[in-house]
Coordinates of C-alpha atoms and ligand atoms in Angstrom, one line a residue:
M125 CA 113.8 118.7 68.3
E126 CA 112.6 120.7 64.5
E127 CA 111.1 124.1 65.6
P128 CA 107.2 123.5 64.6
A129 CA 106.3 124.9 61.0
R130 CA 103.8 128.3 61.5
G131 CA 100.3 127.9 59.8
P132 CA 100.1 130.6 57.6
R133 CA 97.7 132.3 59.4
K134 CA 99.8 135.0 60.5
K135 CA 97.6 137.8 62.0
T136 CA 95.4 135.0 64.3
V137 CA 93.9 137.4 66.7
V138 CA 94.0 136.0 70.4
A139 CA 91.3 137.5 72.5
V140 CA 92.7 136.2 76.4
V141 CA 89.8 137.5 78.9
G142 CA 91.1 138.4 82.7
G143 CA 93.9 139.2 83.4
G144 CA 94.4 137.6 86.4
L145 CA 97.1 134.8 87.2
V146 CA 96.5 131.9 84.3
G147 CA 94.9 134.1 81.9
S148 CA 98.4 137.1 81.9
L149 CA 100.4 134.5 82.1
N150 CA 98.7 133.4 78.6
A151 CA 98.8 135.7 77.2
C152 CA 102.9 135.7 77.3
F153 CA 102.6 131.5 75.3
F154 CA 100.4 133.0 73.6
A155 CA 102.3 136.0 72.0
K156 CA 105.4 133.8 72.2
R157 CA 104.6 131.9 69.0
G158 CA 103.5 135.6 67.5
F159 CA 99.3 135.4 67.8
D160 CA 98.2 139.5 67.7
V161 CA 97.5 138.8 71.9
E162 CA 95.1 140.9 73.5
V163 CA 94.3 140.7 76.6
F164 CA 91.3 142.2 78.0
E165 CA 90.0 142.5 82.3
I166 CA 87.6 144.0 83.8
R167 CA 89.4 146.0 86.8
E168 CA 92.0 148.4 85.9
D169 CA 96.4 148.1 85.8
I170 CA 96.9 146.6 89.6
R171 CA 100.2 147.9 88.4
Q172 CA 99.0 151.4 89.3
A173 CA 96.3 150.9 92.1
K174 CA 96.7 152.7 95.3
I175 CA 94.6 149.2 96.1
V176 CA 94.4 144.9 95.9
R177 CA 91.8 143.5 97.1
G178 CA 92.1 140.3 95.7
R179 CA 91.1 136.5 96.9
S180 CA 94.2 134.9 99.1
I181 CA 96.9 137.2 99.9
N182 CA 99.9 134.3 99.3
L183 CA 99.8 131.3 97.7
A184 CA 101.9 128.2 97.2
L185 CA 104.0 127.8 94.0
S186 CA 105.3 123.7 93.2
H187 CA 106.8 121.9 90.3
R188 CA 104.2 122.8 87.9
G189 CA 103.5 126.2 88.3
R190 CA 107.1 126.7 88.2
Q191 CA 107.4 124.8 84.9
A192 CA 105.1 126.7 83.0
L193 CA 106.9 130.5 84.0
K194 CA 110.3 128.9 82.7
H195 CA 108.5 128.3 78.8
V196 CA 108.1 131.7 79.2
G197 CA 111.3 133.0 81.3
M198 CA 109.5 133.8 84.5
E199 CA 111.0 131.2 86.9
E200 CA 113.7 132.6 87.2
K201 CA 112.5 135.8 88.7
V202 CA 109.4 134.7 90.6
V203 CA 111.0 131.6 92.4
S204 CA 114.1 135.2 93.0
Q205 CA 110.8 136.7 94.7
G206 CA 109.4 133.9 96.6
I207 CA 110.6 132.3 99.9
P208 CA 111.4 128.9 100.0
M209 CA 109.1 126.8 102.3
N210 CA 111.3 123.1 102.8
A211 CA 109.0 121.9 105.8
R212 CA 105.1 121.8 107.0
M213 CA 105.3 122.8 110.6
I214 CA 103.2 121.1 112.3
H215 CA 101.6 122.7 115.2
S216 CA 99.5 121.5 118.7
I217 CA 97.2 123.2 120.6
S218 CA 99.9 122.3 123.5
G219 CA 102.4 124.7 121.0
K220 CA 104.9 121.9 120.5
Q221 CA 105.9 121.9 117.0
S222 CA 106.7 119.7 114.8
P223 CA 108.6 120.0 111.8
I224 CA 107.5 117.4 108.3
P225 CA 109.7 118.7 105.4
Y226 CA 108.6 117.7 101.9
G227 CA 111.2 115.6 100.8
K228 CA 114.5 115.6 100.3
K229 CA 116.6 119.1 100.9
G230 CA 116.7 120.6 98.3
Q231 CA 113.1 119.5 97.7
Y232 CA 110.5 122.8 98.4
I233 CA 107.4 124.4 97.4
L234 CA 107.4 128.8 97.4
S235 CA 105.6 131.3 99.4
V236 CA 104.1 133.6 96.6
D237 CA 102.9 137.1 96.4
R238 CA 99.8 136.8 94.9
A239 CA 99.7 140.6 93.5
N240 CA 103.3 140.2 92.9
L241 CA 103.3 137.7 90.6
N242 CA 100.7 139.0 88.3
K243 CA 102.5 142.5 88.0
E244 CA 105.6 140.4 86.5
L245 CA 103.2 138.9 84.5
L246 CA 101.2 141.4 83.0
T247 CA 105.0 143.4 82.4
A248 CA 106.2 140.3 81.2
A249 CA 103.0 139.8 78.8
E250 CA 103.2 143.8 77.6
A251 CA 106.5 143.4 76.8
Y252 CA 106.7 142.0 73.7
P253 CA 105.1 144.0 70.6
N254 CA 102.6 141.2 69.6
T255 CA 100.2 142.1 73.1
K256 CA 98.0 144.7 73.8
L257 CA 96.6 145.3 77.3
N258 CA 92.2 146.1 77.9
F259 CA 91.5 147.3 81.6
D260 CA 88.2 148.0 82.3
H261 CA 86.1 146.2 79.9
K262 CA 84.9 143.6 81.4
L263 CA 83.2 140.6 78.7
Q264 CA 80.0 140.6 78.8
D265 CA 78.4 138.4 75.9
W266 CA 80.1 136.6 72.7
S267 CA 79.0 134.7 70.9
A268 CA 79.6 131.0 69.6
E269 CA 79.3 132.0 65.9
T270 CA 81.2 135.0 64.6
G271 CA 83.4 135.5 67.7
Q272 CA 81.8 139.2 68.4
M273 CA 82.6 139.5 72.0
T274 CA 81.1 142.8 74.1
F275 CA 82.5 145.0 76.6
V276 CA 81.2 146.8 79.2
R277 CA 84.1 150.4 80.1
L278 CA 83.0 151.1 83.8
D279 CA 81.9 155.0 82.2
G280 CA 78.9 152.5 80.4
S281 CA 79.5 152.9 77.3
K282 CA 80.4 149.1 75.6
E283 CA 83.1 148.3 72.8
H284 CA 82.8 145.1 70.5
I285 CA 85.4 143.3 69.1
K286 CA 86.1 140.0 67.0
A287 CA 88.3 137.1 67.2
D288 CA 90.1 134.6 65.3
L289 CA 89.9 132.5 69.4
I290 CA 89.1 133.6 72.6
V291 CA 91.0 132.2 76.0
G292 CA 88.8 131.9 78.4
C293 CA 91.0 132.6 81.8
D294 CA 87.9 135.1 84.3
G295 CA 88.1 132.2 86.2
A296 CA 85.8 130.8 88.6
F297 CA 82.6 132.2 87.2
S298 CA 83.7 133.1 84.5
A299 CA 81.4 135.3 82.1
V300 CA 82.7 132.9 79.3
R301 CA 82.4 129.5 80.7
K302 CA 77.8 130.7 79.9
Q303 CA 78.1 130.5 76.7
F304 CA 79.1 127.1 77.0
L305 CA 76.5 126.1 79.7
R306 CA 73.2 126.9 77.0
R307 CA 74.8 124.4 74.7
S308 CA 74.2 120.0 74.1
R309 CA 76.2 117.7 75.4
F310 CA 77.9 120.6 77.9
N311 CA 77.9 119.0 81.2
Y312 CA 79.3 121.0 84.4
S313 CA 79.1 121.1 88.3
Q314 CA 79.4 123.7 90.4
T315 CA 80.3 122.8 94.6
Y316 CA 80.2 125.3 97.4
I317 CA 81.5 123.5 100.8
P318 CA 80.5 124.4 104.1
H319 CA 84.1 125.6 105.5
G320 CA 84.8 129.4 104.7
Y321 CA 88.0 131.3 104.5
M322 CA 89.4 134.1 106.2
E323 CA 92.6 136.2 106.0
L324 CA 94.6 137.0 108.7
T325 CA 98.1 138.9 109.2
M326 CA 100.6 138.0 111.6
L327 CA 103.1 140.6 111.9
P328 CA 106.7 141.1 112.8
I329 CA 108.1 141.2 116.1
N330 CA 111.1 142.9 116.8
G331 CA 111.4 143.5 112.9
E332 CA 111.7 139.6 112.7
F333 CA 109.5 137.2 110.8
A334 CA 107.4 136.1 114.0
M335 CA 107.7 132.4 113.2
K336 CA 110.2 130.3 111.4
P337 CA 110.3 131.6 108.5
N338 CA 110.8 128.5 105.7
Y339 CA 108.2 126.3 106.2
L340 CA 103.4 126.2 105.7
H341 CA 103.0 126.1 109.9
I342 CA 99.6 124.0 110.0
W343 CA 97.1 124.2 112.8
P344 CA 95.3 121.6 111.8
R345 CA 92.2 121.0 113.9
N346 CA 89.8 118.2 112.0
T347 CA 86.9 120.9 111.4
F348 CA 88.9 123.8 112.1
M349 CA 92.4 124.7 110.5
M350 CA 94.7 127.2 109.6
I351 CA 97.9 128.0 107.4
A352 CA 101.0 130.0 106.8
L353 CA 103.0 131.0 104.7
P354 CA 105.6 134.0 105.0
N355 CA 105.8 136.6 102.8
L356 CA 109.0 139.4 101.9
D357 CA 107.8 141.7 104.6
K358 CA 108.6 139.7 107.0
T359 CA 104.9 138.7 108.2
F360 CA 102.7 136.0 107.7
T361 CA 99.1 135.3 106.4
C362 CA 97.2 133.5 108.3
T363 CA 94.7 131.4 106.7
L364 CA 92.2 130.0 108.7
F365 CA 89.8 127.7 107.4
M366 CA 86.5 126.9 109.4
P367 CA 82.3 125.7 108.6
F368 CA 80.7 129.4 107.4
D369 CA 78.1 128.4 110.6
D370 CA 80.8 128.7 113.1
F371 CA 82.5 131.5 112.0
E372 CA 78.9 132.6 112.0
K373 CA 78.3 132.4 116.4
I374 CA 81.8 134.0 116.6
T375 CA 80.1 137.3 117.2
T376 CA 82.1 140.6 119.8
E377 CA 85.6 140.5 120.0
D378 CA 85.2 138.3 122.9
E379 CA 84.7 135.3 121.6
V380 CA 87.1 135.7 119.0
I381 CA 89.9 136.3 121.6
K382 CA 88.0 132.8 123.3
F383 CA 88.2 130.6 120.2
F384 CA 91.4 131.5 119.6
Q385 CA 93.1 129.8 123.4
E386 CA 91.1 126.5 122.8
Y387 CA 92.1 126.2 119.2
F388 CA 95.2 128.2 118.3
P389 CA 96.3 129.3 122.1
D390 CA 100.3 129.9 120.8
T391 CA 98.9 132.3 118.1
I392 CA 97.6 135.4 121.1
P393 CA 100.8 136.5 121.6
L394 CA 101.8 136.4 117.8
I395 CA 99.5 138.3 116.5
G396 CA 98.0 140.5 119.1
V397 CA 95.0 140.4 120.6
D398 CA 93.8 143.9 119.2
T399 CA 95.0 142.8 115.5
L400 CA 93.5 139.6 115.7
K401 CA 90.3 142.0 117.5
R402 CA 89.7 144.0 114.6
D403 CA 91.3 142.5 112.3
Y404 CA 88.3 139.2 112.3
F405 CA 85.7 141.5 111.9
R406 CA 87.8 143.5 108.5
L407 CA 85.8 141.2 105.5
P408 CA 83.5 138.7 106.3
A409 CA 84.9 134.6 105.2
Q410 CA 85.1 133.8 101.6
A411 CA 83.4 131.3 99.7
M412 CA 85.4 128.2 98.5
V413 CA 83.1 126.6 95.5
S414 CA 84.6 123.7 93.1
V415 CA 83.8 123.5 89.5
K416 CA 84.3 120.7 86.2
C417 CA 82.7 120.9 83.3
S418 CA 83.6 119.3 79.9
P419 CA 84.6 120.2 77.1
H420 CA 87.5 123.3 78.3
H421 CA 86.5 124.0 74.2
I422 CA 83.5 125.7 71.6
N423 CA 84.6 124.1 67.9
D424 CA 88.1 126.4 66.8
K425 CA 86.8 129.2 68.4
C426 CA 87.0 129.2 72.1
V427 CA 89.2 127.8 74.9
L428 CA 88.5 127.2 78.9
M429 CA 92.0 126.6 81.5
G430 CA 92.3 128.1 84.8
D431 CA 89.8 128.4 87.6
A432 CA 87.2 129.3 83.9
A433 CA 87.1 125.3 83.5
H434 CA 88.0 123.9 86.7
A435 CA 88.2 125.9 89.9
V436 CA 89.2 123.2 92.6
V437 CA 89.2 123.6 96.8
P438 CA 92.5 124.9 98.5
F439 CA 93.5 121.2 100.0
Y440 CA 95.7 120.8 98.2
G441 CA 98.0 124.0 97.0
Q442 CA 96.9 123.6 93.3
G443 CA 94.6 125.4 91.3
M444 CA 97.0 128.3 90.0
N445 CA 99.7 125.7 89.4
A446 CA 96.8 123.7 88.1
G447 CA 96.4 126.6 85.2
F448 CA 99.6 126.9 84.9
E449 CA 99.7 123.1 83.5
D450 CA 97.2 123.9 81.3
C451 CA 98.9 126.7 78.6
I452 CA 102.2 124.3 79.0
V453 CA 99.8 120.8 78.2
F454 CA 97.6 123.9 75.3
D455 CA 101.2 125.2 74.5
E456 CA 102.5 121.1 73.2
I457 CA 99.4 119.9 71.3
M458 CA 99.8 123.5 69.5
N459 CA 103.3 121.9 68.0
Q460 CA 101.8 118.6 67.4
F461 CA 99.2 120.2 66.0
N462 CA 101.0 122.8 63.9
E463 CA 98.5 124.9 65.8
D464 CA 95.3 123.8 63.6
L465 CA 92.6 125.0 66.3
S466 CA 90.6 123.1 64.2
A467 CA 92.7 119.8 66.0
V468 CA 93.5 121.5 68.8
L469 CA 90.9 122.3 70.4
P470 CA 89.5 119.1 71.1
E471 CA 92.4 117.7 71.2
Y472 CA 93.4 119.0 74.3
S473 CA 89.8 119.0 76.2
R474 CA 90.4 114.8 75.0
V475 CA 94.6 115.1 76.6
R476 CA 92.9 117.7 80.0
V477 CA 89.7 117.7 80.7
P478 CA 90.5 113.9 82.6
D479 CA 93.2 115.4 85.0
D480 CA 91.8 118.6 85.2
H481 CA 88.9 116.4 87.0
A482 CA 91.7 114.2 88.9
I483 CA 93.1 117.3 90.3
A484 CA 89.1 118.9 91.3
D485 CA 88.8 115.5 92.9
L486 CA 91.7 115.1 94.9
A487 CA 91.0 118.7 96.2
M488 CA 87.5 117.7 97.2
Y489 CA 88.8 114.4 98.8
N490 CA 91.6 115.9 100.8
Y491 CA 88.8 118.0 102.3
I492 CA 86.8 115.8 103.5
E493 CA 89.8 113.8 104.4
M494 CA 91.0 116.6 106.6
R495 CA 87.8 118.5 108.5
A496 CA 87.0 115.1 109.1
H497 CA 89.6 113.9 111.5
V498 CA 92.7 115.3 111.0
N499 CA 94.3 117.0 114.0
S500 CA 98.0 117.4 114.5
K501 CA 98.6 114.1 115.5
W502 CA 97.0 112.2 112.7
F503 CA 98.8 114.4 110.4
L504 CA 102.2 113.9 111.7
F505 CA 100.9 110.1 111.6
R506 CA 100.0 110.1 108.4
K507 CA 102.9 111.6 106.6
Q508 CA 105.5 109.8 108.4
V509 CA 104.0 107.0 107.2
D510 CA 104.3 108.0 104.0
S511 CA 107.8 108.1 104.0
I512 CA 108.9 105.8 105.6
L513 CA 107.6 103.0 102.7
H514 CA 108.4 105.1 100.7
F515 CA 112.4 104.5 102.1
F516 CA 112.1 101.0 102.1
M517 CA 110.5 100.5 99.1
P518 CA 111.8 104.1 97.2
K519 CA 110.7 103.4 93.6
T520 CA 107.0 101.3 94.4
I521 CA 105.7 103.8 97.1
I522 CA 106.5 107.9 95.8
P523 CA 103.2 109.3 98.6
L524 CA 101.0 111.2 97.2
Y525 CA 101.3 114.9 98.2
T526 CA 105.8 114.2 96.1
M527 CA 103.4 113.3 93.2
V528 CA 101.2 116.1 92.6
T529 CA 103.6 118.6 93.8
F530 CA 107.0 118.0 92.6
T531 CA 106.3 116.2 89.0
R532 CA 104.0 117.1 85.9
T533 CA 103.2 113.2 86.3
R534 CA 99.9 113.9 85.1
Y535 CA 96.9 114.1 87.9
H536 CA 95.5 111.4 86.4
K537 CA 98.1 109.1 86.1
A538 CA 99.2 109.8 89.9
V539 CA 95.7 109.0 91.1
E540 CA 96.1 105.7 89.7
R541 CA 99.2 104.9 91.3
W542 CA 98.4 106.3 95.1
Q543 CA 95.6 103.8 93.8
W544 CA 97.6 101.2 93.2
Q545 CA 100.4 101.1 96.2
N546 CA 97.0 101.6 98.1
K547 CA 96.8 97.8 97.5
V548 CA 100.1 97.2 97.1
I549 CA 100.9 98.7 100.3
N550 CA 97.3 96.9 101.1
H551 CA 99.0 93.4 100.2
G552 CA 101.5 94.2 101.7
L553 CA 100.4 93.6 104.8
L554 CA 97.4 90.8 104.4
I555 CA 100.8 88.9 103.5
S556 CA 102.4 89.9 106.7
A557 CA 99.6 89.1 109.5
T558 CA 99.8 85.4 107.0
G559 CA 103.1 84.6 106.8
A560 CA 103.2 85.9 110.5
A561 CA 100.2 83.2 111.3
V562 CA 101.4 80.7 108.8
G563 CA 105.3 81.5 110.2
S564 CA 103.9 80.4 113.7
A565 CA 101.8 77.4 112.6
Y566 CA 104.8 76.5 110.5
L567 CA 107.1 76.4 113.8
L568 CA 105.1 74.0 116.6
I569 CA 104.5 71.9 114.4
K570 CA 108.3 71.6 113.7
N571 CA 109.1 72.0 117.5
P572 CA 105.6 70.5 118.1
P573 CA 105.7 71.6 123.0
N574 CA 106.7 68.1 125.3
I575 CA 103.0 68.2 125.3
N576 CA 103.1 65.5 128.7
K577 CA 105.0 68.7 130.0
L578 CA 101.9 70.2 129.1
I579 CA 99.7 67.7 131.1
I580 CA 99.0 67.2 135.1
P581 CA 99.2 63.9 136.0
A582 CA 96.0 63.2 137.4
E583 CA 97.6 62.5 140.2
K584 CA 98.7 65.5 140.8
M585 CA 96.6 67.5 140.3
W586 CA 94.4 65.3 143.5
N587 CA 96.8 67.2 145.4
R588 CA 97.0 69.9 144.4
I589 CA 93.0 70.2 144.9
V590 CA 93.5 68.2 148.3
A591 CA 96.2 71.0 148.9
F592 CA 94.3 74.1 147.7
R593 CA 90.4 72.9 149.9
T594 CA 92.8 73.0 153.1
S595 CA 94.8 75.6 153.4
Ligands
FAD182 P1 91.5 134.4 88.2 O1 92.7 134.3 89.6 O2 90.7 134.3 89.3 O3 91.6 136.2 87.1 C1 90.7 135.4 87.0 C2 90.8 137.3 86.3 O4 89.9 137.1 85.4 C3 90.9 138.1 87.5 O5 91.7 138.9 86.6 C4 88.7 139.0 87.0 O6 89.9 139.8 87.4 C5 88.5 139.1 85.0 N1 87.0 138.3 85.6 C6 86.9 137.9 86.1 N2 85.1 138.7 85.5 C7 85.7 139.4 83.9 C8 85.1 139.6 83.2 N3 83.2 139.1 82.7 N4 85.8 140.2 82.0 C9 86.6 140.6 82.2 N5 87.8 139.8 82.9 C10 87.0 139.2 84.3 N6 96.7 128.1 93.6 C11 98.3 126.9 94.4 O7 98.3 126.7 92.4 N7 98.8 127.1 95.1 C12 97.4 127.6 96.8 O8 98.9 128.0 97.0 C13 96.9 128.7 97.0 N8 95.8 128.8 97.2 C14 94.4 128.6 98.1 C15 94.3 129.8 99.0 C16 93.3 130.5 98.8 C17 92.4 130.5 99.8 C18 92.0 130.7 97.7 C19 91.2 130.9 97.2 C20 92.7 129.9 96.3 C21 94.3 129.6 96.2 N9 94.6 128.3 95.3 C22 95.8 128.5 95.7 C23 94.0 128.9 93.8 C24 94.6 129.8 93.1 O9 93.8 131.4 93.7 C25 94.1 129.9 92.1 O10 93.7 128.7 90.9 C26 94.2 130.9 90.8 O11 94.2 132.6 90.9 C27 93.3 130.5 89.4 O12 93.8 132.2 88.0 P2 92.8 132.4 87.4 O13 93.4 133.4 86.2 O14 92.1 131.0 86.2 O15 91.6 133.0 87.8
EGU183 C1 95.6 125.9 101.4 C2 95.4 127.1 101.6 C3 98.9 120.8 104.2 C4 98.0 127.4 100.6 C5 96.6 119.9 102.3 C6 99.3 119.8 103.1 C7 97.1 125.1 101.4 C8 97.7 125.9 100.7 C9 98.7 119.5 101.6 C10 96.3 127.8 101.0 C11 98.1 121.3 104.4 C12 96.9 120.5 103.2 C13 100.1 120.3 99.5 C14 101.9 120.8 99.6 C15 99.4 122.7 100.3 C16 101.1 119.8 102.4 C17 100.3 119.0 100.3 C18 97.8 124.0 100.6 C19 99.1 124.7 99.9 C20 98.1 117.3 100.8 C21 96.8 129.8 100.7 N1 99.1 121.5 100.4 N2 98.9 124.1 100.1 N3 99.1 118.2 100.9 O1 100.8 118.0 102.5 O2 100.2 118.4 98.9 O3 101.7 120.1 103.4 O4 96.3 129.2 101.3 F1 97.4 122.1 105.4 S1 100.9 122.7 99.4 CL1 95.2 121.0 103.6 CL2 102.8 120.7 99.2

């Protein structure tokens, strides 16, 4: 392929606001193009910080995220520090464990450490001579007209900095997005779900993983659910999802144990009674929010990516993956439009918004479905139906999670295809049912039963009645 001609604006300054997962990766994408990149991050440098208290400790990295990392030469490094999960392991209340593979051999997702991934990406961004990382910089305000931003430092001082392009990667509660909200024809919706989440650590037992490591462990219990992902240090991070109301009902250490005895009995010896009692009260349950908005840009000045543009509930394991894919999509459009920002930004919104809305909807749909009636039996049953249909019609029926997790099929196309497949399946069922009815009718007509054999002659019947009365 031909190298795209570079625009004349070599001195274009790109300000990436937020040095989280998407911000640090995006810095690499823009640096690779030769822009002057400045990253502004509210926190101190997490590579120096002793304790990092962020959100979830580990994440499931899948195809979309890996493809994005590959674009900046980071795939191998990150994959080598992740733990492959080839299957889910479904835990029933009785303690029975049932594996369900994600796909064929060699198809797996990875459990990666959030803090470590973030550190690697910051280091990769910093390695470009045209990139500067600015920590302890909190974006307070910015102007869409001039591109001037105001940052506040810990010591209370303020800095005013101008950029040609502002890339908002500052997460679900984005400060960059605040300016969008003041504009006409900007759509915005935000929904908190009634569930919260709490992370509990399962330590190694005798120096080994307490459970099988290469699985995403799941305890589906309708309104409660727990998930565990393995870490390199042989611990598991368990995430308990539960309505806030229920979290609030558990107020004493004994109630914690009672709750776990009722719903997750097999985990008590693995996590340990004392650890459980301590960890449960260490941090309050965290909220989960879903955010959708459009457009994702303002003129040629600003674009939102990652959670800032689309926070999704974690019930598809796609938040980071979708944010990483945002970076690839933007990069592809930069190539198409020769880095002409006044054309690239509107095109990015046009192309990406439907997909970001689709994954937000899918994640919410799965949340509603899981909490409604998903216990371990139902989970096993549904996944098995999916793979049986795929086995018999591999070209026609592809499970939704496969398209989402293992391909770069546009999210909105995956949803369309899924709806179409469901129609095919329903038609199939209808046709089989009709076929069965028509088939039996045909057989009956072709081989009519001898009616005479069925009709009992009057005389014989009389005899029977008499026999009945006298007996
Ligand atoms: P963030 O990671 O939130 O980063 C934003 C950055 O901006 C932060 O560093 C913050 O300090 C900084 N910032 C904020 N405000 C300012 C400001 N005013 N000025 C300067 N800097 C600022 N995704 C997956 O793909 N797979 C999973 O398995 C998965 N599991 C999850 C489990 C849970 C429980 C949760 C809650 C989420 C999960 N996600 C998962 C989603 C994933 O965590 C997010 O999608 C991802 O972190 C988004 O990255 P981001 O860089 O856009 O935002
Ligand atoms: C939630 C929290 C299993 C990490 C959705 C599957 C998740 C993850 C699933 C978290 C589930 C749910 C899928 C993957 C993944 C499944 C998926 C969810 C990682 C439909 C650290 N989800 N998650 N679906 O299929 O496609 O295994 O916190 F329980 S990975 Cl809710 Cl593939």
